Short mmCIF file of N, CA and C and ligand atoms in Angstrom, two decimals:
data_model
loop_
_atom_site.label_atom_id
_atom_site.label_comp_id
_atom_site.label_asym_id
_atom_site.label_seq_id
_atom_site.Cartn_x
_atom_site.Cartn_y
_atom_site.Cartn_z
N UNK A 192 -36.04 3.77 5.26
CA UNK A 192 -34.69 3.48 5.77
C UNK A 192 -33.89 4.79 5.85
N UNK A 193 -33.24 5.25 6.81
CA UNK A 193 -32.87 6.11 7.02
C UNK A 193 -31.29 6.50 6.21
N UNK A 194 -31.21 7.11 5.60
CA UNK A 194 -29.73 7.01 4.66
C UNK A 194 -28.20 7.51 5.07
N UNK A 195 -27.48 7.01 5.69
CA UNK A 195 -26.16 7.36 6.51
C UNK A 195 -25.35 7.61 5.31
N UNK A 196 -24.56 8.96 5.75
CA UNK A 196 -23.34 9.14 4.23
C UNK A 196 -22.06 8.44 5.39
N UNK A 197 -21.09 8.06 4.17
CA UNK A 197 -20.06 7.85 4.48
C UNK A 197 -18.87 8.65 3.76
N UNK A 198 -17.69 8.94 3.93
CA UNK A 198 -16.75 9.72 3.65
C UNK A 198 -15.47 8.53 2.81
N UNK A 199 -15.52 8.93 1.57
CA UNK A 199 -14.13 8.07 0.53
C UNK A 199 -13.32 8.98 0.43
N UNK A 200 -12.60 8.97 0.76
CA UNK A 200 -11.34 10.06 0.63
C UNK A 200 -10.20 9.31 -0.11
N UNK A 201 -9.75 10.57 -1.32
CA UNK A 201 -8.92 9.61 -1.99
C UNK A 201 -7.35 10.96 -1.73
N UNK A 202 -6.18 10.24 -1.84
CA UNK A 202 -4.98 11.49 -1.65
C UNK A 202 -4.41 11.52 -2.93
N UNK A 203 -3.09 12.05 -2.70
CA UNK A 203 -2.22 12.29 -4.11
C UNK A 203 -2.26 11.37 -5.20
N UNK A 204 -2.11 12.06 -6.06
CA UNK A 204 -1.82 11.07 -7.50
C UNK A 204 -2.86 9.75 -7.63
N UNK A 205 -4.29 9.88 -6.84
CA UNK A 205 -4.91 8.75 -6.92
C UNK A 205 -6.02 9.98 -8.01
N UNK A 206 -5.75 10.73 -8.30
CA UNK A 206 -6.69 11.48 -9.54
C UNK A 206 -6.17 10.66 -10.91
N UNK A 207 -5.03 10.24 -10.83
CA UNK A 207 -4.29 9.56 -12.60
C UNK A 207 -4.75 8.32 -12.07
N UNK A 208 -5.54 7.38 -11.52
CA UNK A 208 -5.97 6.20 -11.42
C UNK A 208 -6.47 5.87 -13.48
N UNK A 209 -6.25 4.74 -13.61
CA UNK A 209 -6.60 4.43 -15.16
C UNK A 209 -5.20 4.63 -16.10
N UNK A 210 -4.31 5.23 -15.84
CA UNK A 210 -3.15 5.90 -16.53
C UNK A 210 -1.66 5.85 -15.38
N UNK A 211 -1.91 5.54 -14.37
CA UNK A 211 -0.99 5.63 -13.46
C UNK A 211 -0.57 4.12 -13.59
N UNK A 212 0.76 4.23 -13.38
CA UNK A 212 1.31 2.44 -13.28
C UNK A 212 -0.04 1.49 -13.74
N UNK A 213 -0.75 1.20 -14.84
CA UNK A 213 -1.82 0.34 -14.62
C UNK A 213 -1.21 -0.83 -14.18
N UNK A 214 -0.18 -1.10 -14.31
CA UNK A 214 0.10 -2.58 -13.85
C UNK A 214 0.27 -3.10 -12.50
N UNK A 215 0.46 -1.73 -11.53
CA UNK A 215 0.12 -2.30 -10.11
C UNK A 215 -1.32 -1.24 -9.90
N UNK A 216 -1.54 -0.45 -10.14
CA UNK A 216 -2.97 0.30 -9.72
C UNK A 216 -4.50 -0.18 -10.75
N UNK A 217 -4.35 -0.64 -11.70
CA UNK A 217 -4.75 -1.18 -12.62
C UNK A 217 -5.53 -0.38 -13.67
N UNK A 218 -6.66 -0.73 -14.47
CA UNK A 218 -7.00 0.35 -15.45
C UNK A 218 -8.12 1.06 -15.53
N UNK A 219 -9.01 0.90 -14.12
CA UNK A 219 -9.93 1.29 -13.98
C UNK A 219 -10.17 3.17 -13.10
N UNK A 220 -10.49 3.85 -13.84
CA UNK A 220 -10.39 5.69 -13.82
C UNK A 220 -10.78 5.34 -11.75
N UNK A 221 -10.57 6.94 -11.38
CA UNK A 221 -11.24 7.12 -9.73
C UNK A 221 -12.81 7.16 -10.21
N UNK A 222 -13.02 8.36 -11.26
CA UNK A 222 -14.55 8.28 -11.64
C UNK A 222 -15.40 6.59 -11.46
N UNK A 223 -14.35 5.91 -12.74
CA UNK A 223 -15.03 4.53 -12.20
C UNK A 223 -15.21 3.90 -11.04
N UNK A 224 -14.00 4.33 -10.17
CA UNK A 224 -14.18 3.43 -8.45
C UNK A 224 -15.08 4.12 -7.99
N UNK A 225 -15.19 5.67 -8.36
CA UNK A 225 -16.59 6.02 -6.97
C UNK A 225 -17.76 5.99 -7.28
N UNK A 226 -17.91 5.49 -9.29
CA UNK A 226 -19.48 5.40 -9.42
C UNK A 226 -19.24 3.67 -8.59
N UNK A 227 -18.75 3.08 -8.60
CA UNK A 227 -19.02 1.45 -8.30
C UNK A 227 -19.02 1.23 -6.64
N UNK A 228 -18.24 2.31 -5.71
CA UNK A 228 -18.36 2.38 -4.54
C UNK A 228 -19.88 2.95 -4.07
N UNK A 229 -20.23 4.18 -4.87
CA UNK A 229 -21.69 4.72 -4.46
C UNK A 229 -22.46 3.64 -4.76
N UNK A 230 -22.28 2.67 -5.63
CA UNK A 230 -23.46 2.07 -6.20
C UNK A 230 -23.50 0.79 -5.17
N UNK A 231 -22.57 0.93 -4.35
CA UNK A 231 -21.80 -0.37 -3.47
C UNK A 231 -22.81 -0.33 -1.84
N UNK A 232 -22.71 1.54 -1.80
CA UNK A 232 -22.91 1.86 -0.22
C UNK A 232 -24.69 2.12 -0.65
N UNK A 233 -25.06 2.52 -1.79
CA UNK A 233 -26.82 2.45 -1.93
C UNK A 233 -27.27 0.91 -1.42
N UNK A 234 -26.74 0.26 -2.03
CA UNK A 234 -27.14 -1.25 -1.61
C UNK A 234 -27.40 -1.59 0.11
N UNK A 235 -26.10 -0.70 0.44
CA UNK A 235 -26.26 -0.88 2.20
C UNK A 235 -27.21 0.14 2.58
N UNK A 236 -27.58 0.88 2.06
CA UNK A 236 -28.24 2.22 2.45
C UNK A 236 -27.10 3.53 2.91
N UNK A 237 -26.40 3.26 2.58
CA UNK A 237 -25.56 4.31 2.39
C UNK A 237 -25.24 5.43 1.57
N UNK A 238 -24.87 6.34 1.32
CA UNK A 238 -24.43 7.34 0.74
C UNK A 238 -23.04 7.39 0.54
N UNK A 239 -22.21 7.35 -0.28
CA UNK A 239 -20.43 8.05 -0.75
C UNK A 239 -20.64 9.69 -0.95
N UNK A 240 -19.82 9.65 0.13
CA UNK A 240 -19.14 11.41 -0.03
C UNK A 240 -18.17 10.88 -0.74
N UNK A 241 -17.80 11.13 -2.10
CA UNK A 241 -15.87 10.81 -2.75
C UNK A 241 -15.82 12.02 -3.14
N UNK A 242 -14.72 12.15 -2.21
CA UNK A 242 -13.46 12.90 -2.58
C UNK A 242 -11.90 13.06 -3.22
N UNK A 243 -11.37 13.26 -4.34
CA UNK A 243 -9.81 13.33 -4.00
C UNK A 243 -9.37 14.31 -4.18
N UNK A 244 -7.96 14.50 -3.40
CA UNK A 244 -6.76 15.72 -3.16
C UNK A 244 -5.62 15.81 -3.04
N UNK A 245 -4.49 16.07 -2.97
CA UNK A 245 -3.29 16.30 -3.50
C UNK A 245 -2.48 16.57 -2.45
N UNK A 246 -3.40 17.27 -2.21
CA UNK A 246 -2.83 17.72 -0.66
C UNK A 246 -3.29 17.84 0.92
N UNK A 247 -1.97 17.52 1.91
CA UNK A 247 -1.98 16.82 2.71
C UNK A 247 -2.90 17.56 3.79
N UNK A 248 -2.92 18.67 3.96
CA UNK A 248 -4.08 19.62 4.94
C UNK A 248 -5.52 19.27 4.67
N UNK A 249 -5.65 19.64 2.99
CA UNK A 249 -6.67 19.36 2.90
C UNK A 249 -7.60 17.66 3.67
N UNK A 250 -7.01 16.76 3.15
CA UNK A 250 -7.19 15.51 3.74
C UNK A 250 -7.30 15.80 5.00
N UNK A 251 -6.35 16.21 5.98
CA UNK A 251 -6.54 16.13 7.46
C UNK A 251 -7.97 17.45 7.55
N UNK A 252 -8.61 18.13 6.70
CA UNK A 252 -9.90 19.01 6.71
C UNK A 252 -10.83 17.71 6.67
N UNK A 253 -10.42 17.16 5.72
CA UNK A 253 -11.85 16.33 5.27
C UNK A 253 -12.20 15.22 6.05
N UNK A 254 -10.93 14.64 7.09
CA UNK A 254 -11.13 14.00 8.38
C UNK A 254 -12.04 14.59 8.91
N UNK A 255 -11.75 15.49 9.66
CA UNK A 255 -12.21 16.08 10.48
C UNK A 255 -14.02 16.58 9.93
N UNK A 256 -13.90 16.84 8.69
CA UNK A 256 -15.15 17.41 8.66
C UNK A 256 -15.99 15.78 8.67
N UNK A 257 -15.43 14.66 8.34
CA UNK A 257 -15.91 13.48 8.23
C UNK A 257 -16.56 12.44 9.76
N UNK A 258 -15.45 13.45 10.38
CA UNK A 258 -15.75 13.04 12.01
C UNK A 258 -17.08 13.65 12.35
N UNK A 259 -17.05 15.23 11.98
CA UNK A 259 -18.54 16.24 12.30
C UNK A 259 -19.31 15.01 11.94
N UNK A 260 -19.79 15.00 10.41
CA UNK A 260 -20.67 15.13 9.69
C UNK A 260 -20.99 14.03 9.21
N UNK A 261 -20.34 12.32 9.59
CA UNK A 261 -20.79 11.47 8.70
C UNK A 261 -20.44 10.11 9.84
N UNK A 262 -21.15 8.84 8.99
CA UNK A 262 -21.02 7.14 10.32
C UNK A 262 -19.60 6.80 9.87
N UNK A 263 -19.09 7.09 8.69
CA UNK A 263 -17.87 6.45 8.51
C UNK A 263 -17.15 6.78 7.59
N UNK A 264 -15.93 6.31 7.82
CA UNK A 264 -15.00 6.64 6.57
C UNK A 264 -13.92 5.68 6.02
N UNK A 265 -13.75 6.05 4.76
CA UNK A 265 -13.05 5.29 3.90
C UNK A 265 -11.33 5.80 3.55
N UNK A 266 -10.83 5.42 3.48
CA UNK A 266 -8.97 6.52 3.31
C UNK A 266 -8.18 5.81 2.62
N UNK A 267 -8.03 6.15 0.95
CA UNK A 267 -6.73 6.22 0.95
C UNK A 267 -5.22 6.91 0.70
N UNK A 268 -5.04 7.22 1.92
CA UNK A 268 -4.01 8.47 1.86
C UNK A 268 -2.77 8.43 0.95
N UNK A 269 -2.72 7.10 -0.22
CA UNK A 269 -1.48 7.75 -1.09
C UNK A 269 -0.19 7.68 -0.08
N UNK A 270 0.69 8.10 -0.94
CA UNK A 270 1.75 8.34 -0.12
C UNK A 270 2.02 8.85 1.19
N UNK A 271 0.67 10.15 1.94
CA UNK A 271 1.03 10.18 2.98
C UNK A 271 0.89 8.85 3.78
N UNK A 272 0.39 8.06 3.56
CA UNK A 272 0.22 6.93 4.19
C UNK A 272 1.79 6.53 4.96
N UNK A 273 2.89 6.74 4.61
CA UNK A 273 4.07 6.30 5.31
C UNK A 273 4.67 7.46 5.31
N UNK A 274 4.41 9.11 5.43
CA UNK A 274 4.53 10.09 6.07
C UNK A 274 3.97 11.03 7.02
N UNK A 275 2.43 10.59 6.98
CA UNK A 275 1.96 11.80 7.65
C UNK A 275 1.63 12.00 9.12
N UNK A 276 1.78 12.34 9.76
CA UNK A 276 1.98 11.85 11.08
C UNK A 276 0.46 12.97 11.56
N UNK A 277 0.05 14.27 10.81
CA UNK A 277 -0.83 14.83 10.66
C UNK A 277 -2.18 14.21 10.31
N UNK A 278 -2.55 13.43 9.70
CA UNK A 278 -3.20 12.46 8.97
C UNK A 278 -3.33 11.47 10.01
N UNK A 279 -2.11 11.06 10.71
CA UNK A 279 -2.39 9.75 11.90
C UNK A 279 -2.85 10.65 12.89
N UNK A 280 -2.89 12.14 13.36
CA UNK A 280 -3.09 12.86 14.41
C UNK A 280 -4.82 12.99 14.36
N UNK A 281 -5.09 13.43 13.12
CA UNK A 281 -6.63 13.72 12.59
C UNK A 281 -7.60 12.15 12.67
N UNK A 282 -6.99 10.81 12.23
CA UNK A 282 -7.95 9.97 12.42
C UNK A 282 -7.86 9.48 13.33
N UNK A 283 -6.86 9.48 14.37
CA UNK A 283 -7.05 9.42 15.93
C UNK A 283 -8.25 10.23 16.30
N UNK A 284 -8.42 11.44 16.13
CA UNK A 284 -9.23 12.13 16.56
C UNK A 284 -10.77 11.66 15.84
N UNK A 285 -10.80 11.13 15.03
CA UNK A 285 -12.19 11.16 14.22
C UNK A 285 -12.90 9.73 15.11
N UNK A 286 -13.89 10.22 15.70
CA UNK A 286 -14.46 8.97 16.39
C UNK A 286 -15.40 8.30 15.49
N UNK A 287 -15.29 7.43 14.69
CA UNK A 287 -16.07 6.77 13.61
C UNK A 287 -15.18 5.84 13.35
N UNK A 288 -16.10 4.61 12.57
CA UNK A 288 -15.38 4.07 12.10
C UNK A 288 -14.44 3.92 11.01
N UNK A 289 -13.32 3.84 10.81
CA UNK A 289 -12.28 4.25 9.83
C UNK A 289 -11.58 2.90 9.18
N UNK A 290 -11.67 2.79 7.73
CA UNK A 290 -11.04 2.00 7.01
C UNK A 290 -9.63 2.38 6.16
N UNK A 291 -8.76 1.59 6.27
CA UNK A 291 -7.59 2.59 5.38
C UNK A 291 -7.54 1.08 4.33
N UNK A 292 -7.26 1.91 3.10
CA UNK A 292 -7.37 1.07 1.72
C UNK A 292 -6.25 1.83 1.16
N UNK A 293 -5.65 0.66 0.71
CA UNK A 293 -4.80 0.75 -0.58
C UNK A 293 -4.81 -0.41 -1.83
N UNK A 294 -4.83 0.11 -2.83
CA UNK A 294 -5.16 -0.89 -4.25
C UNK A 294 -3.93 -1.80 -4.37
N UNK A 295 -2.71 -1.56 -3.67
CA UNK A 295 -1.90 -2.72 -3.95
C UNK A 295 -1.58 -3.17 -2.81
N UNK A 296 -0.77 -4.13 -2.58
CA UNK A 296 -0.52 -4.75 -1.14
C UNK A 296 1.22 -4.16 -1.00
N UNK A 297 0.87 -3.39 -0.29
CA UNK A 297 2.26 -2.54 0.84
C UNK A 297 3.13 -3.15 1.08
N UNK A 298 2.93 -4.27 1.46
CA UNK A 298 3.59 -5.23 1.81
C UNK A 298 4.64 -5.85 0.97
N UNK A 299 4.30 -5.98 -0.54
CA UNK A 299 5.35 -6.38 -1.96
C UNK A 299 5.66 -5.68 -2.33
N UNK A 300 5.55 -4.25 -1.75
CA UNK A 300 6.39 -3.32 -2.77
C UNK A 300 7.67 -2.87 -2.55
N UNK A 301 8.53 -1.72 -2.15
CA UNK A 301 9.23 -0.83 -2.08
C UNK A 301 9.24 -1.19 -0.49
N UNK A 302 10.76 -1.12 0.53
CA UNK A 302 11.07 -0.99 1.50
C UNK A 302 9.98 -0.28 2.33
N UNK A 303 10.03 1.00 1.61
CA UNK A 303 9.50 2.33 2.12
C UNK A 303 8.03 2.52 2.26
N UNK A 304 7.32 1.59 1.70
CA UNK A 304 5.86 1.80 1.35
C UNK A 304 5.53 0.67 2.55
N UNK A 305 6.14 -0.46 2.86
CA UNK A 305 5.97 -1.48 3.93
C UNK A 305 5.10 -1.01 5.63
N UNK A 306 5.63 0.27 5.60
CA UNK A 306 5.19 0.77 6.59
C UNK A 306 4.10 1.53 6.92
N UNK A 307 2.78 1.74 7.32
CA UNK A 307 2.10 2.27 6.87
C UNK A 307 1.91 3.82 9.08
N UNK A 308 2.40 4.65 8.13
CA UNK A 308 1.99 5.58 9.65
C UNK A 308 0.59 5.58 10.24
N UNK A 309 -0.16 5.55 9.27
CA UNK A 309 -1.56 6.19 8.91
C UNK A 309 -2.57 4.91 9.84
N UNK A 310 -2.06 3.99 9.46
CA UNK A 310 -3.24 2.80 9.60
C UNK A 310 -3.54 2.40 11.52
N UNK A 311 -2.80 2.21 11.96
CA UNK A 311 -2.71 2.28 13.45
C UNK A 311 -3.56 2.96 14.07
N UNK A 312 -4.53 4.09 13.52
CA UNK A 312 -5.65 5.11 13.19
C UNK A 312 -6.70 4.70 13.14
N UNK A 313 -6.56 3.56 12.42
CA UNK A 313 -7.72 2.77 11.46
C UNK A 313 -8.36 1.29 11.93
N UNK A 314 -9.41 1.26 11.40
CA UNK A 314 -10.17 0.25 12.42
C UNK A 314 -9.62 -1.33 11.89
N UNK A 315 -9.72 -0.95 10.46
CA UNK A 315 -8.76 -2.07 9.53
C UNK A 315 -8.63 -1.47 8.29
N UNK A 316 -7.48 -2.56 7.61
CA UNK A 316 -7.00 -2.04 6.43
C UNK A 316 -7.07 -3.22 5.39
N UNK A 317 -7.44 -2.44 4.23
CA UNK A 317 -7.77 -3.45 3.22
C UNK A 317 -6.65 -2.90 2.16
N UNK A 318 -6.08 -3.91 1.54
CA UNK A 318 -5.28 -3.61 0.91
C UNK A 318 -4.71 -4.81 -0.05
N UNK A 319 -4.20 -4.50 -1.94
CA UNK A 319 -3.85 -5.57 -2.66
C UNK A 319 -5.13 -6.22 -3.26
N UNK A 320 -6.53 -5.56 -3.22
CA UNK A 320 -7.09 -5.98 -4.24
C UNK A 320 -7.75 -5.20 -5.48
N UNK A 321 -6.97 -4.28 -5.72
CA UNK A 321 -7.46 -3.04 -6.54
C UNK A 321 -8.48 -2.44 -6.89
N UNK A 322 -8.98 -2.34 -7.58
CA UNK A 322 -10.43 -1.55 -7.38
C UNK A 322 -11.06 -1.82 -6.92
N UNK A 323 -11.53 -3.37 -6.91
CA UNK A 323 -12.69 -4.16 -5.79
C UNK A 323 -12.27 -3.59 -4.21
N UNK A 324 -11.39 -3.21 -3.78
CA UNK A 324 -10.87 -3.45 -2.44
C UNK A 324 -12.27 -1.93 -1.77
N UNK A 325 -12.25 -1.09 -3.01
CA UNK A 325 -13.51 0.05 -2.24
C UNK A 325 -14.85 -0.41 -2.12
N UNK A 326 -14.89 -1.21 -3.14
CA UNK A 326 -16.49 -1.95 -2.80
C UNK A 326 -16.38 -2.77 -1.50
N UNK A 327 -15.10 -3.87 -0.89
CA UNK A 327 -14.73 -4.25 -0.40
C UNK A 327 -15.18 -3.88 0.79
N UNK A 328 -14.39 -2.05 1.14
CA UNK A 328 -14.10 -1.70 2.10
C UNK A 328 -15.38 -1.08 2.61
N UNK A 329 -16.49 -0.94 1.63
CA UNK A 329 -18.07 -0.92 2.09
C UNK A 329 -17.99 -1.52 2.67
N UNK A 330 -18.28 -2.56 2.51
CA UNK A 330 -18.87 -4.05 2.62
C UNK A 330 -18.46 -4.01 4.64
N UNK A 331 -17.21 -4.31 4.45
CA UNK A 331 -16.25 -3.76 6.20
C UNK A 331 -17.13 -2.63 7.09
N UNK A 332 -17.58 -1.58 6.37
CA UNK A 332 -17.38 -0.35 7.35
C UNK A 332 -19.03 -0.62 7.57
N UNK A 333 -19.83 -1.18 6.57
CA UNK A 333 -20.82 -1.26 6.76
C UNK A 333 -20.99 -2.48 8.21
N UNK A 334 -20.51 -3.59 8.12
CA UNK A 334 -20.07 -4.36 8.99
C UNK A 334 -19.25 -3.76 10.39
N UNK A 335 -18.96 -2.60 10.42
CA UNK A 335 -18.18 -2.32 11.87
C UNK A 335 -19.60 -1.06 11.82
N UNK A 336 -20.27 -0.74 11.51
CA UNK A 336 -21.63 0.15 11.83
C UNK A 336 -22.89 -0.74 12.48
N UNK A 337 -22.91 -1.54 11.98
CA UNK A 337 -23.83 -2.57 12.33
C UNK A 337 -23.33 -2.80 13.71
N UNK A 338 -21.96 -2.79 14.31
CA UNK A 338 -21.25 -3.50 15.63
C UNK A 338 -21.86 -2.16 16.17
N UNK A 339 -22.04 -1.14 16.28
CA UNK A 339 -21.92 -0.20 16.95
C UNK A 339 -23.11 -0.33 18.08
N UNK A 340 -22.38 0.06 19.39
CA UNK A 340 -23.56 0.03 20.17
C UNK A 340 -24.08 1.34 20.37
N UNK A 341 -25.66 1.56 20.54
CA UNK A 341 -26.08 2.46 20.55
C UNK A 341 -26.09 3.21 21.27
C1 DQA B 618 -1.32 3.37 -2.54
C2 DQA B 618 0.04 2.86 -2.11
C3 DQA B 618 0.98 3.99 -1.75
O1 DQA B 618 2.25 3.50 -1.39
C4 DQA B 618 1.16 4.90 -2.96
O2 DQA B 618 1.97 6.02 -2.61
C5 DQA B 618 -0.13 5.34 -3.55
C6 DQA B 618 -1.20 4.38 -3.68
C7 DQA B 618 -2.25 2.23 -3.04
O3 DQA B 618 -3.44 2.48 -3.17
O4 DQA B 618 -1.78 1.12 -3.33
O5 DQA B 618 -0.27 6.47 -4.00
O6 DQA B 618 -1.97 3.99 -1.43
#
């Protein structure tokens, strides 16, 4: 079976996952989400590239290198998610399939978080089931790879 990587990209402040608000992000480390996501995308025959970063260039690098170099990708951009208009410029450009994830639902939180710039980019968005939502969002991207016509 031939082994396709896919790209997890994680943004700001998703490095304090386990210690961050556990009560809306919950208590499980990033270490823990990307051993349980790799162990998620082997099952499909996949590979996890995980990544996280802080900053906002970098992310729009790792698009792009995700577009070169890989069937799909995973995003969750953190806060740029309802700023970056750089970030919506880069996964426009990334011809793959693209998932945008967030561990809580956008939707109940803060005015400001309601909006997401980023996702409009994105093929779909999973969002509000916390750590499961990356195994989840396998599960999806593996499912929009399979659609692909050859
Ligand atoms: C988040 C939601 C964003 O609003 C927030 O800035 C984050 C995490 C989530 O996963 O729920 O950093 O993307």
């Amino acid at each position: 079976m031939t082994v396709e990587t896919i790209f997890v990209l994680n943004g700001p402040n998703l490095n304090l996952l386990g210690t961050r608000e556990p009560e809306i992000y919950g208590t499980e480390t990033l270490a823990d989400i990307e051993a349980a996501t790799k162990i998620r995308a082997g099952e499909f025959g996949l590979a996890a590239e995980c990544r996280q970063t802080n900053a906002e260039g970098t992310l729009v690098d790792w698009v792009q290198e995700a577009a070169a170099s890989s069937a799909g990708l995973i995003i969750n951009p953190g806060a740029y998610t309802h700023t970056s208009i750089a970030l919506y410029d880069a996964l426009k450009a990334a011809a793959i399939p693209k998932i945008e994830l967030h561990l809580s639902n956008i939707h109940a939180r803060e005015a400001f978080r309601r909006h997401s710039v980023t996702a409009a980019a994105a093929d779909g968005v999973i969002m509000g089931f916390g750590a499961a939502g990356y195994r989840l969002a396998v599960e999806a991207l593996k499912s929009l790879l399979e659609r692909r016509v050859a």
